[in-house]
Amino acid sequence: MAGCRGSLCCCCRWCCCCGERETRTPEELTILGETQEEEDEILPRKDYESLDYDRCINDPYLEVLETMDNKKGRRYEAVKWMMVFAIGVCTGLVGLFVDFFVRLFTQLKFGVVQASVEECSQKGCLALSLLELLGFNLTFVFFASLLVLIEPVAAGSGIPEIKCYLNGVKVPGIVRLRTLLCKVFGVLFSVAGGLFVGKEGPMIHSGAVVGAGLPQFQSLSLRKIQFNFPYFRSDRDKRDFVSAGAAAGVAAAFGAPIGGTLFSLEEGSSFWNQGLTWKVLFCSMSATFTLNFFRSGIQFGSWGSFQLPGLLNFGEFKCSDSDKKCHLWTAMDLGFFVVMGVVGGLLGATFNCLNKRLAKYRMRNVHPKPKLVRVLESLLVSLVTTVVVFVASMVLGECRQMSSASQVGNDSFALQEYVTFSSTFPRKSRLSEVTSDEVNSSIKTFFCPNETYNDMATLFFNSQESGILQLFHQDSTFSPITLALFFVLYFVLACWTYGISVPSGLFVPSLLCGAAFGRLVANVLKSYIGLGHIYSGTFALIGAAAFLGGVVRMSISLTVILIESTSEITYGLPIMVTLMVAKWTGDFFNKGIYDIHVGLRGVPLLEWETEVEMDKLRASDIMEPNLTYVYPHTRIQSLVSILRTTVHHAFPVVTENRGNEKEFMKGNQLISNNIKYKKCSILTRAGEQRRRSQSMKSYPSSELRNVCDEHVTSEDPGEKEDLLQQMLERRQRLVSV
């Protein structure tokens, strides 16, 4: 028997049938994750629904307003403030949970492997140490990939999806309880598995899910979680709580409540009101101090001292007392900062371009295949990353002389010993001492003689937060060759990693990569140009800001986040100038990484600024000429045919009589709301539609949920029979007429 060649002709033993090749529109190809050519632009998909953030003024809403008085209004506002506080506390506890187990697994992994390396360095069995490290990392990454298979929306950082949600685009499953559980446990395993990802980005997504689900007191993933809570059922209210939750996630990640508030304002400011600002700031403060309170008590035993404001702390920047020429930064350094901003923008644009090409390659060659292929890709990335980290730490490092402070404090238990006698220090000096001890305790001396350390192993064979602190505060010098190799390896592996099927953040990898770049610039200026006043920590911070700004292209919120993380207001001007230059340089070539991934998903997100060519267009130029519409009394068979032949889910309802139109629109009923005919029967949809239309009078601007979701409630057989009988009677009447 002959096979089919292409899709033009198909031959069997008896005959041959030829026909035209099936063609699809660009929108349908985008929905299927396909494109015709590699360089084709991915058009916005039409299967996304918009969220109703505007109040719908109709008769049921007016009836609800008539029953409202000042007492009920004050009660409603008080409950909203209580919910905002609860969201902040819960987001802080989520961050505490992730941080605790990431530290636990990371210390366990590096403790076992480091002891093996020290033992095998004399016996010559380093291959066994590599196998131990591979065993830890591959196991953790495997669990993270499995969780993403359960809920695919949990992959990545979640910031592009939350940005779309805040701007009025409904991304399916983005704020569900199952997504939160897979996100939290997945990022825990992916960070502990040694991938070049961060946990700060997923914290924003986790906070948004908490904000969306907690005020609802019910869950679609776990239907047993359901309480009779008659508040906050509209898209508008949920949007406000998602904004507060996202801000709380930023505040918990960086200890920056003001930066978190500005993040929600900057990323989701298409819909914003003045009364929301105080609530979002209050939620951010609640998350910051909840996390600070518990972390300070659990790690340092000093409950109520508030030493650690966020998951990522930059520590206190100060020059050494012995160096009288050192200054944090001078006016002359601003010129170098501008140049670093330009280079950071170029590097960020390169990173985004490479990552976009990798994402398109995954869309064509990985995602259409069985889901197990995505797990294998994650394991491959973990394998390569682990081998590179181990080999670079053992072979490519140089032995550098320790500073006097490092020699005194080079003890793995220095941080715990310090806590016992530091309870009376002021907060800023205590933070400086804690940072110094953590930097000194994470120094690695693999294959180096006494009073020296392995600079490459110190950067690679630690957690990413420890590597950032090393580059910010280590008084000893790093070799320029080591910094250059570390930057190149980290740049390539971080670009490859972002986009695989694991929960992953991009803030910490970008900060670490940029800090290595800034420290390299400081070494060159001090060693080869002779600028002795330069403080290496400042240049590492500016390099981190330049690279991060070139990748994500955030301006106002990122400036405030970095200033709050450093606790040094004098860095405000150089950070702002560097981020502005990096953003302008990167925008000349491409968009930010989050905007790129929004476009790759085909989300129809409206930008703030329109293109110059669009100002010349009229509404008639972009409207659909062949309009699909329905009548108030349309047969179900016609609705099925319309929905099967179109890719959108909303249609205008037209009438021939203006009086009938007014009577019909009195109840503000929708004909279709994202109906999926492949997953439920017509009778089930009809019953669900009737119950929803009857319950619209319960809440103002009631949110019409998807009629046919993945889990459809079972119908009563008697109700189905009644509906069927009504449909048969109606058909008989039409036939008789």
XYZ file of C-alpha atoms in Angstrom:
737
model
C 0.000 0.000 0.000
C 1.378 3.374 -0.921
C 1.583 6.213 1.562
C 0.643 9.856 1.370
C 3.249 12.273 0.087
C 2.782 15.725 1.581
C -0.901 16.511 1.703
C -1.726 16.862 -2.000
C -2.309 13.250 -3.090
C -3.068 10.063 -1.217
C -2.937 6.689 -2.986
C -4.006 3.246 -1.909
C -4.274 -0.109 -3.703
C -7.412 0.806 -5.635
C -7.342 4.518 -6.312
C -5.613 7.835 -5.820
C -7.257 10.938 -4.408
C -5.782 14.370 -4.851
C -6.865 17.607 -3.351
C -5.641 20.980 -2.285
C -3.381 21.304 0.700
C -5.193 22.412 3.860
C -4.416 26.041 4.553
C -4.652 27.842 7.856
C -4.742 31.506 8.680
C -1.814 33.054 10.595
C -4.045 33.351 13.650
C -4.876 29.631 13.578
C -1.208 28.757 13.109
C -0.366 30.872 16.139
C -3.009 29.109 18.228
C -1.459 25.773 17.250
C 2.026 27.068 18.091
C 3.142 26.973 14.447
C 4.490 29.511 12.015
C 5.034 29.243 8.294
C 8.614 30.457 8.262
C 11.226 31.035 10.892
C 11.138 34.796 10.626
C 7.342 35.135 10.454
C 5.878 37.489 12.991
C 3.621 35.821 15.551
C 0.253 37.550 15.394
C -1.969 38.067 18.454
C -4.165 35.095 19.149
C -7.941 35.466 19.109
C -8.742 32.810 21.705
C -7.901 35.081 24.647
C -10.722 36.776 26.506
C -10.710 40.246 27.992
C -11.515 40.989 31.620
C -14.280 43.455 32.427
C -12.559 46.096 34.558
C -15.249 48.710 33.941
C -18.444 48.814 35.959
C -21.383 47.530 33.957
C -24.269 49.893 34.644
C -27.392 47.790 34.142
C -30.635 47.158 35.974
C -29.321 44.427 38.329
C -26.374 46.655 39.288
C -28.689 49.589 39.956
C -30.897 47.377 42.124
C -27.858 46.449 44.216
C -26.888 50.099 44.573
C -30.351 50.937 45.852
C -29.892 48.498 48.732
C -26.485 49.969 49.682
C -26.166 52.493 52.491
C -23.255 54.105 54.330
C -23.043 51.316 56.898
C -22.764 48.608 54.270
C -20.265 50.719 52.339
C -18.010 51.106 55.375
C -18.272 47.397 56.095
C -17.314 46.610 52.504
C -14.273 48.900 52.723
C -13.201 47.443 56.092
C -13.373 43.912 54.719
C -11.254 44.986 51.746
C -8.536 46.373 54.046
C -8.569 43.132 56.041
C -8.176 41.118 52.853
C -5.269 43.294 51.743
C -3.500 42.702 55.058
C -4.133 38.948 54.844
C -2.715 38.852 51.303
C 0.481 40.558 52.460
C 0.928 38.194 55.403
C 0.280 35.087 53.307
C 2.682 36.249 50.587
C 5.380 36.798 53.196
C 4.800 33.297 54.566
C 5.055 31.832 51.063
C 8.403 33.576 50.622
C 9.541 32.285 54.003
C 8.624 28.721 53.033
C 10.517 28.902 49.734
C 13.578 30.532 51.272
C 13.777 28.068 54.177
C 13.731 24.935 52.046
C 15.977 26.391 49.329
C 18.595 27.154 51.984
C 18.118 23.725 53.548
C 18.538 21.797 50.289
C 21.395 24.016 49.078
C 23.369 23.650 52.326
C 22.787 19.894 52.285
C 23.957 19.591 48.678
C 27.050 21.776 48.932
C 27.956 20.351 52.350
C 28.037 16.775 51.053
C 29.798 17.638 47.785
C 32.362 19.951 49.405
C 33.311 17.283 51.950
C 33.688 14.813 49.091
C 35.864 17.238 47.093
C 38.171 17.860 50.050
C 38.520 14.131 50.613
C 38.910 13.204 46.944
C 41.423 15.962 46.212
C 44.000 13.811 47.981
C 42.742 10.393 46.829
C 42.091 11.400 43.223
C 38.386 10.508 43.072
C 36.889 13.807 41.921
C 34.680 11.950 39.447
C 32.756 10.592 42.432
C 32.192 14.141 43.697
C 30.876 15.134 40.271
C 28.463 12.191 40.291
C 27.183 13.223 43.720
C 26.548 16.776 42.517
C 24.824 15.445 39.387
C 22.629 13.198 41.508
C 21.415 16.109 43.635
C 20.835 18.516 40.750
C 19.169 16.089 38.341
C 16.796 14.845 41.051
C 15.697 18.351 42.021
C 15.265 19.484 38.404
C 13.291 16.337 37.564
C 10.781 17.133 40.314
C 10.514 20.742 39.111
C 9.786 19.605 35.538
C 7.140 17.139 36.687
C 5.311 19.914 38.519
C 5.277 22.001 35.343
C 3.762 19.066 33.467
C 0.912 19.111 35.993
C 0.325 22.852 35.464
C 2.125 24.241 32.365
C 1.295 27.838 33.323
C 3.686 27.472 36.293
C 6.709 27.496 33.958
C 8.902 30.583 33.767
C 8.719 33.563 36.063
C 5.030 34.339 35.527
C 5.682 38.075 35.232
C 4.585 38.302 31.549
C 1.303 36.547 32.363
C 0.639 38.728 35.412
C 1.394 41.812 33.335
C -1.214 40.674 30.815
C -3.749 39.983 33.567
C -3.273 43.422 35.112
C -3.805 44.976 31.700
C -7.121 43.236 31.116
C -6.232 39.987 29.296
C -7.477 36.757 30.823
C -4.749 34.110 30.698
C -6.357 30.723 31.495
C -5.254 29.137 34.766
C -2.801 31.882 35.702
C -4.242 32.618 39.173
C -5.435 29.188 40.308
C -4.495 27.367 43.492
C -2.962 24.481 41.562
C -0.735 26.965 39.739
C 0.422 28.400 43.083
C 1.319 24.988 44.508
C 3.221 23.929 41.390
C 4.952 27.314 41.239
C 6.107 27.314 44.863
C 7.373 23.749 44.974
C 8.735 23.948 41.441
C 10.861 27.049 42.025
C 12.087 25.487 45.254
C 13.436 22.471 43.381
C 14.734 24.389 40.355
C 16.810 26.794 42.474
C 18.067 24.003 44.730
C 18.902 22.003 41.598
C 21.643 24.432 40.620
C 19.959 25.932 37.549
C 20.812 29.547 36.801
C 17.370 30.789 37.833
C 16.075 32.909 40.688
C 13.203 32.628 43.116
C 12.421 36.356 43.192
C 10.509 36.491 39.883
C 8.180 33.585 40.752
C 7.467 35.313 44.071
C 5.645 38.019 42.110
C 3.488 35.398 40.425
C 2.878 33.622 43.735
C 1.779 36.850 45.398
C -0.607 37.562 42.526
C -2.198 34.109 42.869
C -2.605 34.638 46.612
C -4.221 38.008 45.913
C -6.635 36.524 43.395
C -7.654 33.457 45.393
C -7.697 34.460 49.051
C -10.610 36.977 48.869
C -12.704 34.453 46.903
C -12.747 31.808 49.661
C -13.180 29.124 47.031
C -11.083 27.201 44.550
C -11.737 25.593 41.182
C -8.831 23.192 41.709
C -10.143 22.001 45.081
C -13.909 22.267 44.979
C -14.242 21.379 48.662
C -12.712 24.755 49.522
C -15.832 26.894 49.220
C -17.400 29.329 51.667
C -20.390 31.617 51.408
C -18.453 34.886 51.120
C -20.595 37.422 49.194
C -17.835 39.942 48.407
C -15.325 40.643 45.644
C -16.785 38.587 42.805
C -16.145 41.060 39.996
C -13.129 41.276 37.709
C -12.532 44.796 38.981
C -12.165 43.689 42.601
C -10.012 40.717 41.672
C -7.760 43.006 39.612
C -7.183 45.205 42.667
C -6.203 42.232 44.820
C -3.935 40.804 42.115
C -2.173 44.183 41.945
C -1.693 44.120 45.721
C -0.451 40.531 45.639
C 2.071 41.221 42.863
C 3.391 44.228 44.780
C 3.638 42.100 47.931
C 5.666 39.540 45.964
C 8.175 42.206 44.903
C 8.335 43.563 48.455
C 8.960 40.094 49.915
C 11.602 39.280 47.290
C 13.697 42.440 47.611
C 12.538 44.056 50.849
C 11.230 46.963 48.774
C 7.608 47.855 49.584
C 7.707 51.160 47.691
C 9.329 49.462 44.719
C 6.626 46.800 44.794
C 3.915 49.452 44.703
C 5.577 51.167 41.755
C 5.962 47.802 40.013
C 2.209 47.229 40.067
C 1.624 50.815 38.965
C 4.162 50.612 36.130
C 3.313 47.154 34.800
C -0.452 47.210 35.288
C -1.291 50.888 35.169
C -3.807 50.546 32.338
C -6.389 50.286 35.123
C -5.510 52.126 38.326
C -7.332 54.290 40.824
C -6.071 56.540 43.558
C -7.667 54.595 46.404
C -5.771 51.485 45.351
C -2.355 53.055 46.015
C -2.684 53.030 49.811
C -3.984 49.472 49.845
C -1.160 48.193 47.647
C 1.472 49.938 49.774
C -0.095 48.558 52.958
C -0.064 45.056 51.476
C 3.597 45.432 50.474
C 4.530 46.594 53.962
C 2.677 43.653 55.494
C 4.555 41.175 53.286
C 7.947 42.783 53.949
C 7.692 42.872 57.716
C 6.071 39.430 57.959
C 8.989 37.884 56.083
C 11.490 40.045 57.986
C 10.069 39.067 61.361
C 10.146 35.316 60.771
C 13.487 35.205 58.916
C 15.232 37.210 61.619
C 13.807 34.955 64.306
C 14.434 31.619 62.578
C 17.933 32.308 61.237
C 19.366 34.548 63.946
C 17.222 33.736 66.979
C 16.427 37.405 67.564
C 12.664 37.677 67.215
C 11.398 41.185 66.539
C 14.760 42.616 65.432
C 13.857 42.916 61.706
C 17.355 42.365 60.304
C 16.562 40.788 56.920
C 13.987 42.802 54.930
C 13.795 40.530 51.860
C 14.849 37.272 50.257
C 17.708 39.059 48.495
C 19.785 41.513 50.543
C 22.624 43.507 49.019
C 24.159 44.425 52.361
C 25.780 47.706 53.370
C 28.225 49.338 50.965
C 31.156 51.037 52.665
C 34.847 51.527 51.997
C 37.491 49.860 54.078
C 38.722 51.919 57.036
C 42.323 51.410 55.957
C 41.753 52.861 52.467
C 41.631 56.643 52.864
C 41.405 57.340 49.105
C 38.297 55.219 48.583
C 34.908 56.827 47.857
C 31.654 55.064 47.064
C 31.411 57.128 43.882
C 32.384 60.548 42.580
C 31.138 62.879 39.869
C 33.890 61.661 37.558
C 32.545 58.108 37.870
C 29.237 59.128 36.271
C 30.908 59.056 32.863
C 31.948 55.458 33.409
C 28.435 54.643 34.600
C 26.940 56.019 31.384
C 29.296 53.894 29.301
C 28.433 50.859 31.437
C 24.751 51.606 30.837
C 25.325 51.577 27.075
C 27.234 48.283 27.269
C 24.584 46.833 29.593
C 21.858 47.772 27.114
C 23.784 46.094 24.282
C 24.351 42.968 26.359
C 20.694 42.905 27.390
C 19.557 43.264 23.771
C 21.865 40.400 22.797
C 20.501 38.264 25.638
C 16.911 38.951 24.576
C 17.624 38.261 20.913
C 19.258 34.899 21.655
C 16.524 33.921 24.104
C 13.825 34.809 21.565
C 15.428 32.551 18.977
C 15.664 29.741 21.527
C 12.014 30.223 22.462
C 10.942 30.008 18.800
C 13.025 26.878 18.370
C 11.304 25.312 21.385
C 7.887 26.240 19.993
C 8.606 24.402 16.739
C 10.695 21.439 17.846
C 10.079 20.771 21.548
C 6.524 21.777 22.459
C 4.736 19.825 19.673
C 6.425 16.613 20.825
C 5.375 14.498 23.836
C 5.630 16.215 27.188
C 8.442 13.910 28.262
C 10.710 15.732 25.790
C 10.362 18.920 27.862
C 11.506 17.039 30.953
C 14.475 15.644 29.032
C 15.402 19.148 27.868
C 15.373 20.410 31.469
C 17.549 17.474 32.547
C 19.960 18.181 29.680
C 20.305 21.820 30.748
C 20.868 20.712 34.345
C 23.502 18.180 33.251
C 25.464 20.696 31.184
C 25.206 23.379 33.893
C 26.432 21.021 36.619
C 29.402 19.820 34.558
C 30.391 23.380 33.630
C 30.151 24.571 37.250
C 32.187 21.641 38.587
C 34.904 21.696 35.926
C 35.250 25.497 36.017
C 35.528 25.479 39.814
C 38.210 22.790 39.813
C 40.223 23.737 36.724
C 39.716 27.360 35.640
C 40.077 29.131 38.990
C 43.109 31.043 40.258
C 44.460 31.157 43.806
C 44.140 34.732 45.079
C 45.417 36.258 48.273
C 42.851 36.666 51.024
C 42.286 39.998 52.709
C 42.890 40.322 56.438
C 39.144 40.362 57.171
C 38.649 37.191 55.171
C 41.414 35.388 57.044
C 39.867 36.259 60.380
C 36.317 35.423 59.397
C 36.876 32.366 57.186
C 34.749 30.022 59.231
C 31.589 28.292 58.040
C 29.983 28.890 61.448
C 30.995 32.528 61.808
C 27.488 33.771 61.081
C 25.904 31.664 63.823
C 28.597 32.583 66.352
C 28.174 36.251 65.536
C 24.483 36.206 66.416
C 25.131 35.281 70.053
C 26.815 38.566 70.917
C 25.371 41.053 68.413
C 21.926 41.623 69.882
C 22.775 45.133 71.059
C 24.233 46.497 67.796
C 22.333 49.077 65.744
C 20.540 47.677 62.709
C 22.795 49.114 60.004
C 26.039 48.021 61.672
C 24.540 44.616 62.384
C 23.545 44.246 58.742
C 27.094 45.109 57.734
C 28.552 42.542 60.130
C 26.110 39.862 58.993
C 26.996 40.552 55.342
C 30.730 40.463 56.089
C 30.491 37.160 57.917
C 28.353 35.613 55.193
C 30.840 36.739 52.536
C 33.809 35.351 54.464
C 32.112 32.055 55.290
C 31.348 31.337 51.608
C 34.963 31.567 50.405
C 36.202 28.328 48.774
C 39.839 27.225 48.979
C 39.802 24.268 46.552
C 43.379 23.219 45.634
C 44.833 26.474 46.992
C 47.516 26.863 49.724
C 46.944 28.602 53.025
C 45.809 32.233 53.087
C 44.608 31.981 49.466
C 41.266 31.124 47.918
C 39.917 29.795 44.606
C 38.157 32.755 42.980
C 36.220 30.752 40.364
C 34.982 28.192 42.912
C 33.960 31.032 45.237
C 31.629 32.368 42.528
C 30.370 29.076 41.092
C 30.326 26.711 44.070
C 27.919 28.781 46.165
C 24.340 29.907 45.974
C 23.695 32.775 43.566
C 22.917 35.170 46.427
C 26.311 34.381 47.976
C 27.999 35.002 44.626
C 26.347 38.429 44.386
C 27.531 39.317 47.890
C 31.046 38.171 46.993
C 31.161 40.514 44.014
C 29.624 43.382 45.983
C 31.622 43.158 49.211
C 34.679 40.944 48.848
C 37.768 43.036 49.604
C 40.080 40.552 47.900
C 40.617 40.817 44.170
C 39.185 38.551 41.494
C 41.277 37.750 38.455
C 40.122 39.595 35.306
C 40.371 36.333 33.369
C 38.209 34.591 35.971
C 35.596 37.358 35.837
C 35.520 37.306 32.021
C 35.157 33.514 31.862
C 32.503 33.553 34.587
C 30.536 36.241 32.754
C 30.600 34.413 29.405
C 29.680 31.018 30.860
C 26.939 32.456 33.047
C 25.536 34.580 30.220
C 25.232 31.616 27.848
C 23.823 29.163 30.396
C 21.332 31.672 31.863
C 20.073 32.516 28.361
C 19.663 28.818 27.577
C 17.932 28.085 30.873
C 15.264 30.800 30.792
C 12.360 29.264 28.918
C 12.693 25.578 29.799
C 9.821 23.803 31.529
C 10.664 24.739 35.117
C 9.594 27.691 37.291
C 12.381 30.193 36.867
C 13.147 33.813 37.629
C 15.525 36.139 35.821
C 16.324 38.849 38.365
C 19.089 37.065 40.306
C 20.885 35.589 37.250
C 20.873 39.013 35.601
C 22.179 40.683 38.756
C 24.967 38.122 39.173
C 25.983 38.299 35.517
C 25.968 42.099 35.569
C 27.868 42.229 38.867
C 30.680 40.174 37.304
C 30.755 42.629 34.394
C 30.915 45.633 36.747
C 33.610 44.061 38.894
C 35.641 43.376 35.741
C 35.382 47.054 34.751
C 36.529 48.100 38.240
C 39.542 45.769 38.079
C 40.570 47.159 34.706
C 40.242 50.770 35.869
C 42.195 50.159 39.077
C 44.914 47.881 37.711
C 45.555 49.229 34.219
C 44.455 52.883 34.357
C 45.485 53.581 37.935
C 42.268 55.034 39.374
C 42.857 54.227 43.024
C 39.726 55.930 44.383
C 37.358 53.415 42.768
C 35.231 51.238 45.049
C 34.746 47.869 43.354
C 31.413 47.206 45.070
C 29.851 50.297 43.500
C 30.912 49.271 40.014
C 29.597 45.749 40.624
C 26.243 47.244 41.657
C 26.110 49.559 38.637
C 27.041 46.673 36.334
C 24.250 44.574 37.827
C 21.776 47.434 37.328
C 22.963 48.019 33.743
C 22.606 44.385 32.687
C 19.286 43.868 34.482
C 17.915 47.091 33.010
C 19.056 46.046 29.544
C 17.207 42.735 29.874
C 13.884 43.642 31.556
C 13.645 47.363 30.512
C 11.935 48.455 33.724
C 12.673 52.030 34.721
C 10.920 53.614 37.705
C 10.154 50.543 39.783
C 13.552 48.908 39.194
C 15.347 52.089 40.269
C 13.451 52.215 43.556
C 13.846 48.454 44.120
C 17.633 48.658 43.804
C 17.841 51.749 46.015
C 15.748 50.077 48.720
C 17.802 46.881 48.451
C 21.066 48.744 48.990
C 19.694 50.927 51.836
C 21.895 53.677 50.402
C 20.099 56.737 49.028
C 23.341 58.161 47.612
C 23.208 55.489 44.920
C 19.944 56.931 43.595
C 21.473 59.147 40.890
C 23.954 56.635 39.373
C 21.386 53.815 39.411
C 18.765 56.005 37.734
C 21.174 57.274 35.067
C 22.479 53.776 34.349
C 19.005 52.256 34.026
C 17.806 55.060 31.747
C 20.792 54.689 29.413
C 20.524 50.879 29.417
C 16.802 51.031 28.600
C 17.239 53.546 25.782
C 20.101 51.543 24.283
C 18.255 48.235 24.473
C 14.988 49.685 23.122
C 16.855 50.728 19.992
C 17.293 47.040 19.089
C 14.399 45.066 20.587
C 11.880 44.903 23.421
C 12.350 43.761 26.988
C 12.439 40.048 27.769
C 8.955 40.026 29.303
C 7.407 41.892 26.371
C 9.110 39.466 23.990
C 7.584 36.466 25.733
C 4.183 38.166 25.779
C 4.451 38.492 22.005
C 5.611 34.886 21.597
C 2.496 33.715 23.443
C 0.338 35.737 21.062
C -1.329 37.719 23.846
C -3.232 40.724 22.403
C -1.708 43.271 24.780
C -2.210 46.939 23.937
C 0.917 49.061 24.287
C 0.981 52.511 25.820
C 2.427 54.149 22.733
C 1.141 53.543 19.214
C 3.277 53.317 16.110
C 3.547 56.406 13.930
C 1.842 54.633 11.024
C -1.193 53.818 13.196
C -2.034 57.494 13.671
C -2.996 57.657 9.985
C -5.523 54.816 10.249
C -9.257 55.105 10.779
C -11.545 52.708 12.585
C -12.911 51.422 9.284
C -9.397 50.386 8.202
C -9.040 47.795 10.954
C -12.643 46.641 11.355
C -13.821 43.286 10.059
C -15.824 43.741 6.837
C -17.626 40.384 7.049
C -19.195 40.679 10.471
C -20.584 37.646 12.278
C -23.587 38.532 14.422
C -26.511 36.847 16.171
C -30.151 37.686 16.870
C -31.788 37.720 20.299
C -33.654 34.503 19.485
C -31.109 32.369 17.664
C -31.303 28.619 17.402
C -28.697 26.575 19.240
C -27.741 24.895 15.985
C -26.841 28.275 14.506
C -24.796 29.204 17.574
C -22.892 25.924 17.351
C -22.150 26.554 13.682
C -20.974 30.110 14.354
C -18.684 29.116 17.211
C -17.172 26.246 15.258
C -16.316 28.438 12.270
C -14.796 31.382 14.197
C -11.857 31.761 16.566
C -13.333 34.479 18.794
C -16.052 34.087 21.418
C -17.988 37.351 21.516
C -20.529 38.483 18.932
C -22.750 41.540 18.542
C -26.466 40.987 19.130
C -28.627 42.840 16.609
C -32.386 43.315 16.370
C -34.712 44.562 13.677
C -36.869 46.496 16.144
C -35.431 49.130 18.500
C -38.108 48.388 21.077
C -37.185 44.727 21.161
C -33.527 45.689 21.503
C -34.222 47.776 24.609
C -36.261 44.998 26.180
C -33.640 42.404 25.348
C -30.678 44.357 26.742
C -32.485 45.087 29.994
C -30.943 42.050 31.672
C -27.548 42.542 30.005
C -27.263 38.888 29.009
C -24.336 37.596 26.994
C -24.938 35.141 24.189
C -21.529 33.528 24.431
C -18.733 33.711 26.964
C -15.798 31.570 25.909
C -17.863 28.431 25.279
C -15.818 25.315 24.544
C -18.051 22.882 22.725
C -15.600 20.025 22.749
C -15.655 19.635 26.525
C -19.309 19.751 27.482
C -22.750 19.142 26.064
C -25.222 21.740 24.831
C -27.674 20.935 27.585
C -25.038 21.439 30.267
C -24.166 24.835 28.806
C -27.794 25.850 28.614
C -28.379 24.983 32.266
C -25.231 26.774 33.351
C -26.202 29.842 31.314
C -29.647 29.929 32.919
C -28.249 29.695 36.454
C -25.694 32.415 35.771
C -28.253 34.802 34.324
C -30.458 34.248 37.379
C -27.592 34.883 39.806
C -26.405 38.110 38.180
C -28.487 40.154 40.597
C -26.481 38.894 43.594
C -23.350 40.991 43.096
C -22.478 44.238 41.335
C -20.780 43.737 37.987
C -20.874 39.997 38.547
C -18.115 38.117 36.808
C -19.410 35.651 34.266
C -17.102 32.675 34.607
C -16.228 30.382 31.724
C -19.234 28.223 31.003
C -17.242 25.135 30.185
C -13.997 24.952 32.119
C -11.863 21.897 32.578
C -14.080 20.858 35.454
C -17.773 21.124 34.694
C -20.239 20.576 37.469
C -22.532 17.640 36.954
C -26.123 18.348 35.966
C -29.190 16.892 37.518
C -30.781 14.348 35.086
C -34.223 15.776 35.822
C -33.097 19.250 34.831
C -31.645 17.933 31.572
C -34.920 16.227 30.751
C -36.850 19.454 31.444
C -34.579 21.429 29.151
C -34.846 18.780 26.460
C -38.634 18.779 26.740
C -38.721 22.567 26.408
C -36.542 22.451 23.308
C -38.743 19.750 21.707
C -41.929 21.695 22.435
C -40.447 24.832 20.959
C -39.418 22.977 17.803
C -42.939 21.527 17.435
C -44.467 24.983 17.726
C -42.126 26.299 15.043
C -42.978 23.402 12.744
C -46.709 23.892 13.252
C -46.413 27.570 12.390
